[in-house]
PDB file of C-alpha atoms in Angstrom:
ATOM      1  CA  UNK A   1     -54.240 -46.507  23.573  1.00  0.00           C
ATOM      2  CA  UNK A   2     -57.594 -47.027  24.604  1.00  0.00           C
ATOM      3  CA  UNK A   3     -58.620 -47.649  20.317  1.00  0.00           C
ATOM      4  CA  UNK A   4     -62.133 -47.366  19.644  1.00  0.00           C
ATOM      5  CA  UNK A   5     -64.597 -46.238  22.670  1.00  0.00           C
ATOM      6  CA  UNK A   6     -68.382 -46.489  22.711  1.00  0.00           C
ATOM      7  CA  UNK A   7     -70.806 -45.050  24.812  1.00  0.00           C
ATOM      8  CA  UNK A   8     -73.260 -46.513  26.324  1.00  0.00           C
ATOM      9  CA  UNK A   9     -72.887 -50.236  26.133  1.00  0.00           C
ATOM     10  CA  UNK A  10     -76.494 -50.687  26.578  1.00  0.00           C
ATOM     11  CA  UNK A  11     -80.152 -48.522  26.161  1.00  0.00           C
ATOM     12  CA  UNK A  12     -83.725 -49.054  25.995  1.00  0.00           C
ATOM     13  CA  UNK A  13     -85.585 -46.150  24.585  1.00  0.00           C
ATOM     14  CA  UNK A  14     -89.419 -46.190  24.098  1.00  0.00           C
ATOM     15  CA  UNK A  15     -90.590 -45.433  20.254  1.00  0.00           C
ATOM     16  CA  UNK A  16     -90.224 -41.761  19.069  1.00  0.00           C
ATOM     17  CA  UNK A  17     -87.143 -40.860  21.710  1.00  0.00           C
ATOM     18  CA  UNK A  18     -84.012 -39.405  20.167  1.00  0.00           C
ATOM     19  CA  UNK A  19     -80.570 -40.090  21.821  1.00  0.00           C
ATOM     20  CA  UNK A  20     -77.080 -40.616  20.849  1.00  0.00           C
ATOM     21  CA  UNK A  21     -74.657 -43.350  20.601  1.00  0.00           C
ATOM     22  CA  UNK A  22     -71.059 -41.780  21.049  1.00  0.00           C
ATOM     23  CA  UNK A  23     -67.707 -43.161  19.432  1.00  0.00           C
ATOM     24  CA  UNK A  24     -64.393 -41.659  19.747  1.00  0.00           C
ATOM     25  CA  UNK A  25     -60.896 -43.167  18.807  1.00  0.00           C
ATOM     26  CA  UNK A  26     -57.306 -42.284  19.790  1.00  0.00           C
ATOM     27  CA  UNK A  27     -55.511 -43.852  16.842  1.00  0.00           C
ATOM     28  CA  UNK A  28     -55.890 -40.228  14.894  1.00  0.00           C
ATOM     29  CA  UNK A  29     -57.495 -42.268  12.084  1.00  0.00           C
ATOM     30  CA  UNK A  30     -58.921 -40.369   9.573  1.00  0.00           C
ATOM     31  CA  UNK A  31     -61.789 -42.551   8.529  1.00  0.00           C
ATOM     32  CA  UNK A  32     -64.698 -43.602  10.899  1.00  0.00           C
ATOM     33  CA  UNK A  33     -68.226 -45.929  10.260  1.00  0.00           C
ATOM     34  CA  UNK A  34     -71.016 -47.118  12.065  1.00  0.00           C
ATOM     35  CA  UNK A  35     -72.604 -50.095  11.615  1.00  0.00           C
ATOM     36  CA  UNK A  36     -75.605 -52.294  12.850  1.00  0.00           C
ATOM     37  CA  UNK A  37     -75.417 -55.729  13.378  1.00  0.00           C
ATOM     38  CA  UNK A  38     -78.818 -57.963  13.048  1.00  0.00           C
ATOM     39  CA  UNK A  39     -79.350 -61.768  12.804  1.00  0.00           C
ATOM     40  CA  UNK A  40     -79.652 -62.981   9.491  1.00  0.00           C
ATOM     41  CA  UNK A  41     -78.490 -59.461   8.031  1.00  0.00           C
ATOM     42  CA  UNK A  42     -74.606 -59.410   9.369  1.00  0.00           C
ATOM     43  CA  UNK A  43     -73.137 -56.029   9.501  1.00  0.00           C
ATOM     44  CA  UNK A  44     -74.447 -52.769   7.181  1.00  0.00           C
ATOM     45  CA  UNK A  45     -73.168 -49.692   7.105  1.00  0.00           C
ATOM     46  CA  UNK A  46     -75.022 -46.511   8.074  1.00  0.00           C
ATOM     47  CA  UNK A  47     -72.817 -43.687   8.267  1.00  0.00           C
ATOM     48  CA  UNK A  48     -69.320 -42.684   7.631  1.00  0.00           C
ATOM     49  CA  UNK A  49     -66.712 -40.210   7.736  1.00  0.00           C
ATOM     50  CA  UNK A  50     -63.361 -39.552   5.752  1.00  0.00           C
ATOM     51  CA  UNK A  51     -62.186 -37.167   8.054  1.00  0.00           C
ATOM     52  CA  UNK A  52     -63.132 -33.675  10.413  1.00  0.00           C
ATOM     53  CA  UNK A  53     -66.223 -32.041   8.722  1.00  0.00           C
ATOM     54  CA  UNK A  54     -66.928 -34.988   5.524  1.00  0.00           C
ATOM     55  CA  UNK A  55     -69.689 -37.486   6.316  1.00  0.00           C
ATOM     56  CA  UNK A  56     -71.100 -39.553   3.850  1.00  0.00           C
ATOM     57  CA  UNK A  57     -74.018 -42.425   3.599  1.00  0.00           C
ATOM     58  CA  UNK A  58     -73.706 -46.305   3.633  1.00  0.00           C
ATOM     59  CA  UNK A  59     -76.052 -48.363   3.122  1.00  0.00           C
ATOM     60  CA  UNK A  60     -78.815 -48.307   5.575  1.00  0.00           C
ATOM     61  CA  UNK A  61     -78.869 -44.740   6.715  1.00  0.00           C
ATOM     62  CA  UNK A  62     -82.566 -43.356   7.281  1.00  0.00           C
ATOM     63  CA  UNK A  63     -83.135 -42.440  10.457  1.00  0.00           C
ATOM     64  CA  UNK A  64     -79.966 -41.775  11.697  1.00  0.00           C
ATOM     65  CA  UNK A  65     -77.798 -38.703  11.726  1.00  0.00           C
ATOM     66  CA  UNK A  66     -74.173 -38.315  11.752  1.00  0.00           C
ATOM     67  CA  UNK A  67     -71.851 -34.922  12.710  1.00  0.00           C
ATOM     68  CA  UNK A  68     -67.421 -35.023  12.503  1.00  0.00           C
ATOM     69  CA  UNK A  69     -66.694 -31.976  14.348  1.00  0.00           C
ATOM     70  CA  UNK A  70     -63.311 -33.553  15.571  1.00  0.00           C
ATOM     71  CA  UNK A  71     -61.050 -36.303  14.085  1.00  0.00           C
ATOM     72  CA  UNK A  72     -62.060 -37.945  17.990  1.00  0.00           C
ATOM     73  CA  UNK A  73     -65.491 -38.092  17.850  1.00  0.00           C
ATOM     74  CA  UNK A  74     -68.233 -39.266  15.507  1.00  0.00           C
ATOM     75  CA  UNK A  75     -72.086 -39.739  17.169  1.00  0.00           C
ATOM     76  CA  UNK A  76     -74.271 -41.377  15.639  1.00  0.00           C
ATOM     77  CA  UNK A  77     -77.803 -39.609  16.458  1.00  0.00           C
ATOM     78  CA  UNK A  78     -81.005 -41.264  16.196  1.00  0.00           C
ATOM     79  CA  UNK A  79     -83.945 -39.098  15.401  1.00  0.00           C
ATOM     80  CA  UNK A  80     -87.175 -40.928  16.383  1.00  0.00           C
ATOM     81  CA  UNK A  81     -86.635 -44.110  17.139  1.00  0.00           C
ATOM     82  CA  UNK A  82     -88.842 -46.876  15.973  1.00  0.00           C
ATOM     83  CA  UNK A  83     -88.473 -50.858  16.675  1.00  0.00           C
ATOM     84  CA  UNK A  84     -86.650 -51.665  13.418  1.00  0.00           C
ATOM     85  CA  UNK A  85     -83.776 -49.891  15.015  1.00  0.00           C
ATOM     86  CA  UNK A  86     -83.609 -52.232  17.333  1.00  0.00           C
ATOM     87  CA  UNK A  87     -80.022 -53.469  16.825  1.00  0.00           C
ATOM     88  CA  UNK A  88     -76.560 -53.810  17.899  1.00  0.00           C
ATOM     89  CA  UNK A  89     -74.444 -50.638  16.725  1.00  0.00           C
ATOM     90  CA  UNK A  90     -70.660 -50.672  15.953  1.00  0.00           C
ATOM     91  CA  UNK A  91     -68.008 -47.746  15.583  1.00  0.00           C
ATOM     92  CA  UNK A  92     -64.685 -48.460  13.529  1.00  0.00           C
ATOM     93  CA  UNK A  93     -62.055 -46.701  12.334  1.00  0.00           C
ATOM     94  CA  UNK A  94     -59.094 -46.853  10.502  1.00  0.00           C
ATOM     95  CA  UNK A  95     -56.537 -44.710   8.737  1.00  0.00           C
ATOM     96  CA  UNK A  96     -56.406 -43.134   5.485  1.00  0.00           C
ATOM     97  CA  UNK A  97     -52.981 -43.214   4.002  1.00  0.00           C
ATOM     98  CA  UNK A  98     -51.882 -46.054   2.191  1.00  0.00           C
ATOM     99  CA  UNK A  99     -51.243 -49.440   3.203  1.00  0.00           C
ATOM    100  CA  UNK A 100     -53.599 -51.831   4.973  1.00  0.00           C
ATOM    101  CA  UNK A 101     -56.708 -49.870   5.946  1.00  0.00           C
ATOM    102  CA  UNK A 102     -57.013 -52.519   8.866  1.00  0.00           C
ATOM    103  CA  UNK A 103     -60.337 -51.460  10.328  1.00  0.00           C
ATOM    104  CA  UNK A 104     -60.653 -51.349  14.545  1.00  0.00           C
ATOM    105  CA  UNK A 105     -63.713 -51.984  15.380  1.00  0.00           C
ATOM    106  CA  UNK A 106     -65.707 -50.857  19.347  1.00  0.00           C
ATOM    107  CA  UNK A 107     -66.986 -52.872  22.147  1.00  0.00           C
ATOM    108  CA  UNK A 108     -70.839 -52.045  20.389  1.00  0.00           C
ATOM    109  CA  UNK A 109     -74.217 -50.687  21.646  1.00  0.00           C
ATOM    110  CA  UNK A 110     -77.118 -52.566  22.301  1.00  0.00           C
ATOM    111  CA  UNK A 111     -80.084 -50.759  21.608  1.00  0.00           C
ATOM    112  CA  UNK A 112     -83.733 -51.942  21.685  1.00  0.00           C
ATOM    113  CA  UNK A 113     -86.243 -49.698  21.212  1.00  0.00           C
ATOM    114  CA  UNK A 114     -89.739 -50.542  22.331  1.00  0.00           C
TER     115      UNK A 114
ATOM    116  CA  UNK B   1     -73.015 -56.169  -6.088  1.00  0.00           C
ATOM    117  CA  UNK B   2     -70.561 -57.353  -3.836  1.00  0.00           C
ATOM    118  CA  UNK B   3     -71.438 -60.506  -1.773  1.00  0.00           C
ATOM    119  CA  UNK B   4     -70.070 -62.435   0.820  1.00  0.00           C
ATOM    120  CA  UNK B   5     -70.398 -65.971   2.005  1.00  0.00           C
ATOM    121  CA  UNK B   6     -68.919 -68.138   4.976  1.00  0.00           C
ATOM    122  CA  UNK B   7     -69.556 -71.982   4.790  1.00  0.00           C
ATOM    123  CA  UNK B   8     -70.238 -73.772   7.229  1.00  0.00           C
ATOM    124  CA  UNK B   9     -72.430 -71.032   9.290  1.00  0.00           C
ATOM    125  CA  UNK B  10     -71.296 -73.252  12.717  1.00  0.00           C
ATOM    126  CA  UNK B  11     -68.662 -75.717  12.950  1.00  0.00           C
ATOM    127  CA  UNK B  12     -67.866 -78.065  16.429  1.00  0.00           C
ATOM    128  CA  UNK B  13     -64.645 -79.853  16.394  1.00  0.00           C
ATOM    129  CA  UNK B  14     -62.825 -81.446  19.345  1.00  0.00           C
ATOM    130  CA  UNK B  15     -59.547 -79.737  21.297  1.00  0.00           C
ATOM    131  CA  UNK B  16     -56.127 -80.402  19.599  1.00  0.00           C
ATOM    132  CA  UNK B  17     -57.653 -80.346  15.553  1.00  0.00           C
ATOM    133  CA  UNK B  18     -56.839 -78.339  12.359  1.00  0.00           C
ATOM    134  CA  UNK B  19     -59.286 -76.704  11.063  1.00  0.00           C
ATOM    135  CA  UNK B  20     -60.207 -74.407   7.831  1.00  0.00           C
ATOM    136  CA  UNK B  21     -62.987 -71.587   7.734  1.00  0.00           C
ATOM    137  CA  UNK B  22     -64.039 -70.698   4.429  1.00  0.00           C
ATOM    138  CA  UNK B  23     -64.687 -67.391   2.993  1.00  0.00           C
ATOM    139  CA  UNK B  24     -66.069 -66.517  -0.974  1.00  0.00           C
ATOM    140  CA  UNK B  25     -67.232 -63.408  -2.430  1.00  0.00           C
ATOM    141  CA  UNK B  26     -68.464 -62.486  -5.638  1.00  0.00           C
ATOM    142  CA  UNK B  27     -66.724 -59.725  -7.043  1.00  0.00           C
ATOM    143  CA  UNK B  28     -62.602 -60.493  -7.579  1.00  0.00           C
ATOM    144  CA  UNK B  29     -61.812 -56.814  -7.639  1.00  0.00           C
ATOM    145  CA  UNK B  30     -61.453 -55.920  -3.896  1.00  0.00           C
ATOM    146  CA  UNK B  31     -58.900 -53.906  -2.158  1.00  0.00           C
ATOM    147  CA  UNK B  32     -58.274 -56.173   1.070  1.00  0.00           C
ATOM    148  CA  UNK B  33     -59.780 -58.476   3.025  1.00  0.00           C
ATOM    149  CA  UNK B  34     -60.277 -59.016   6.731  1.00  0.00           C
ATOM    150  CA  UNK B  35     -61.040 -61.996   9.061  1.00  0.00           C
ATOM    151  CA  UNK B  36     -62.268 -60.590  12.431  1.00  0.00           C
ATOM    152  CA  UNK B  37     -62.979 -62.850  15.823  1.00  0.00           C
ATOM    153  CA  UNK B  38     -66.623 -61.729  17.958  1.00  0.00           C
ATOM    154  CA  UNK B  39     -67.060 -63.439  21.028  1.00  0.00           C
ATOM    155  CA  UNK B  40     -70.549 -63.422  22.150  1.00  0.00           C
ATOM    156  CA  UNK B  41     -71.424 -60.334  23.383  1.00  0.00           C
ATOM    157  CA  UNK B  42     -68.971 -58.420  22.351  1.00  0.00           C
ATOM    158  CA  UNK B  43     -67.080 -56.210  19.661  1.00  0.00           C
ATOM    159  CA  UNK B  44     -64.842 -57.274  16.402  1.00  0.00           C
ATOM    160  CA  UNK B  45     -61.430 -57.897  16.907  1.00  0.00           C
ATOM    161  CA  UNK B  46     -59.132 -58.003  13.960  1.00  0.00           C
ATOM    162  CA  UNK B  47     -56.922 -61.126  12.854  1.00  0.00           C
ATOM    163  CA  UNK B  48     -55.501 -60.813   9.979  1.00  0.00           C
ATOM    164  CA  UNK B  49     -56.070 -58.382   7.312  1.00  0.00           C
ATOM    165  CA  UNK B  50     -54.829 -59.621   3.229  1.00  0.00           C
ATOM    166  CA  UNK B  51     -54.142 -57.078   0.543  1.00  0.00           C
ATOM    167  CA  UNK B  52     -54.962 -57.664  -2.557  1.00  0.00           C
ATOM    168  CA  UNK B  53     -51.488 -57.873  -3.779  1.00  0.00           C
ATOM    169  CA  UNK B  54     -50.768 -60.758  -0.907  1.00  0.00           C
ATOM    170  CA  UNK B  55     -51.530 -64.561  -0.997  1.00  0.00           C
ATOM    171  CA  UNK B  56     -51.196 -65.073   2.712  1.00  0.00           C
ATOM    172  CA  UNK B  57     -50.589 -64.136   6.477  1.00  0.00           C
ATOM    173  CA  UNK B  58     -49.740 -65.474   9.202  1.00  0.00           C
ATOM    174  CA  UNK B  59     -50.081 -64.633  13.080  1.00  0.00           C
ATOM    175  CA  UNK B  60     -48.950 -67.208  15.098  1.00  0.00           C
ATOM    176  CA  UNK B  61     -51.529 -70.121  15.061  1.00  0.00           C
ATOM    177  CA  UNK B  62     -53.689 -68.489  12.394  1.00  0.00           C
ATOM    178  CA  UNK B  63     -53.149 -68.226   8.484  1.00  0.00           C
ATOM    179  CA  UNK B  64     -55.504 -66.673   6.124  1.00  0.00           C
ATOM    180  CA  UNK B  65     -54.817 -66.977   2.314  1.00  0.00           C
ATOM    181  CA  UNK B  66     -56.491 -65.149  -0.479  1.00  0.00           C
ATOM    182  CA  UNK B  67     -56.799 -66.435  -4.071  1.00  0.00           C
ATOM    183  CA  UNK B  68     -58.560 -63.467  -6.051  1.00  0.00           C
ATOM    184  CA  UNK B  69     -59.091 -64.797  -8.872  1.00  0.00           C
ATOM    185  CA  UNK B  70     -61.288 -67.758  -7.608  1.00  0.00           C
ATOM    186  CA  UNK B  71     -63.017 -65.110  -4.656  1.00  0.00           C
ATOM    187  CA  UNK B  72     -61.842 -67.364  -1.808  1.00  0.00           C
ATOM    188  CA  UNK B  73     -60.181 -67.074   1.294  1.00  0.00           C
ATOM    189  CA  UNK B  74     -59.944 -69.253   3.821  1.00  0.00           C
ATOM    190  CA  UNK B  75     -58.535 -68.931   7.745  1.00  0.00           C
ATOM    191  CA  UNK B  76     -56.742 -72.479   8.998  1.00  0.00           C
ATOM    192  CA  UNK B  77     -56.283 -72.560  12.743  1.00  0.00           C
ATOM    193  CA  UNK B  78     -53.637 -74.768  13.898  1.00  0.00           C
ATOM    194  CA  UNK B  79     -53.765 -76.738  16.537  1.00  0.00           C
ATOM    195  CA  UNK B  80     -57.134 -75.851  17.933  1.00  0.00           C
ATOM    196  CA  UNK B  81     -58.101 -74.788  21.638  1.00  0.00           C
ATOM    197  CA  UNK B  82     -61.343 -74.152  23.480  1.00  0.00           C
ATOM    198  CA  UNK B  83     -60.310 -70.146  23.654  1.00  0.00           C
ATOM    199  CA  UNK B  84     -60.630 -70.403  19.858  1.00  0.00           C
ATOM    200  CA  UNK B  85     -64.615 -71.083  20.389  1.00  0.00           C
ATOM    201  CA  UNK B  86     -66.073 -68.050  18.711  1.00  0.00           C
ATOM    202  CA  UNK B  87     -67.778 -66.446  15.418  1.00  0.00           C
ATOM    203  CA  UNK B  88     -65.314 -65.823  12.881  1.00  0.00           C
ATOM    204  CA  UNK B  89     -66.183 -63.139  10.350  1.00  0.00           C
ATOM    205  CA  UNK B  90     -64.599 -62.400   7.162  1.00  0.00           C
ATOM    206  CA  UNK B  91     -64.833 -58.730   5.301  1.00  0.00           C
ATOM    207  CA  UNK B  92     -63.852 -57.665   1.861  1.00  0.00           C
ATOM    208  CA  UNK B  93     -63.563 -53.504   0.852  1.00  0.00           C
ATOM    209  CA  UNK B  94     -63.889 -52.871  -2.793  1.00  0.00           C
ATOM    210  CA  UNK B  95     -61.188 -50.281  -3.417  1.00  0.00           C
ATOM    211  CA  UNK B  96     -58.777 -47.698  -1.574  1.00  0.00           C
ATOM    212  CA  UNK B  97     -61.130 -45.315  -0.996  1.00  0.00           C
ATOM    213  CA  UNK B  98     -63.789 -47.176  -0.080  1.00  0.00           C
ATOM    214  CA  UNK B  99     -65.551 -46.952   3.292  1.00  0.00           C
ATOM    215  CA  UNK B 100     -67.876 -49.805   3.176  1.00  0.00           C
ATOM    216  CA  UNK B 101     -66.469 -53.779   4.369  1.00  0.00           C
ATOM    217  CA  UNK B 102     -68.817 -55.988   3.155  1.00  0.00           C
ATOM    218  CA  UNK B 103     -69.381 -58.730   5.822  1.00  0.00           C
ATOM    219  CA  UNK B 104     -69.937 -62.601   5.886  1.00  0.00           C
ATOM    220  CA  UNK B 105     -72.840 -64.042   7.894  1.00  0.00           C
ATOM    221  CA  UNK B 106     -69.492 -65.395   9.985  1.00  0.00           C
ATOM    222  CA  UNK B 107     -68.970 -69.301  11.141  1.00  0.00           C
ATOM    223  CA  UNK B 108     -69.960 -70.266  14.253  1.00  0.00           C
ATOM    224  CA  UNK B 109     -66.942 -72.133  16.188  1.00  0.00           C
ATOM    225  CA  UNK B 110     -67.025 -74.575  18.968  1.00  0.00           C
ATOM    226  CA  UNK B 111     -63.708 -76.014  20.485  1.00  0.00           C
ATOM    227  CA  UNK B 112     -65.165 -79.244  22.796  1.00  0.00           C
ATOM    228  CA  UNK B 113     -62.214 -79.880  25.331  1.00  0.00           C
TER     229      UNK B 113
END
């Protein structure tokens, strides 16, 4: 199993470009996040997904968009990107039935935004 | 609202020591808890991962216990090594359903050969 994939591993975009970050998992897990990782603010949750079709909000999600077309996949899209989205961007995933709910986390995108 | 706190935020110890990472949070009613590993650079990789219900486990040199009631865990490494030198995070999730891990600021770890 290749677990959780991200896509690319780095980008610079200049302010008010749209692009998106692409996650995919071979586990079949059900659920899937993203979240950015900043110094001094750990890890927050932007998006997530309980399964094909359901996304929901975390924490921090304006500016970003999310889609679940496929258990696979789940992009994270960002809109118009600014500076403050300057960040380093994590996909995880885990499965839904019961029992541990370990979350698998990707290698990460780092994205500055200039 | 759920927080989450790892003291120290960097710890340096020499090759060969014991060591303990600590890990407290706020709220008693979570689900599970996680301890992940990030090497610089790079992505979270999972070590051990507590329910609720558990008071410890254990993967080979690593043990994480969990006492609920006080909102501690802590991860002891045995028998340190400089391959061991690397931010240790630990997460909690508030119930079954819930997507969100709420993260530590991590501890810093430096094994000096």
């Amino acid at each position: 199993n290749a677990g959780v994939t991200q896509t690319p591993k780095f980008q610079v975009l200049k302010t008010g470009q749209s692009m998106t970050l692409q996650c995919a998992q071979d586990m079949n897990h059900e659920y899937m996040s993203w979240y950015r990782q900043d110094p001094g603010m750990g890890l927050r949750l932007i998006h997530y997904s309980v399964g094909a079709g359901i996304t929901d909000q975390g924490e921090v999600p304006n500016g970003y968009n999310v889609s679940r077309s496929t258990t696979e996949d789940f992009p994270l899209r960002l809109l118009s990107a600014a500076p403050s989205q300057t960040s380093v961007y994590f996909c995880a995933s885990s499965y839904s039935g019961t029992g541990g709910r370990e979350q698998y986390f990707g290698p990460g995108t780092r994205l500055t935004v200039t | 609202k759920q927080e989450v706190t790892q003291i120290p935020a960097a710890l340096s110890v020499p090759e060969g020591e014991n060591l303990v990472l600590n890990c407290s949070f706020t709220d008693s009613a979570i689900y599970n808890l996680q301890w992940f590993r990030q090497d610089p650079g790079k992505g979270l990789t999972s070590l051990l991962l507590i329910q609720s219900s558990q008071r410890e486990q254990t993967s080979g040199r690593l043990n994480a216990s969990l006492d609920k009631s006080s909102g501690r865990s802590t991860l002891y490494i045995a028998a340190s090594q400089p391959g061991d030198s690397a931010t240790y995070l630990c997460a909690v999730r508030r119930g079954q359903g819930a997507q969100k891990l709420v993260f530590g600021q991590g501890t810093r770890l430096t094994i000096n050969p």
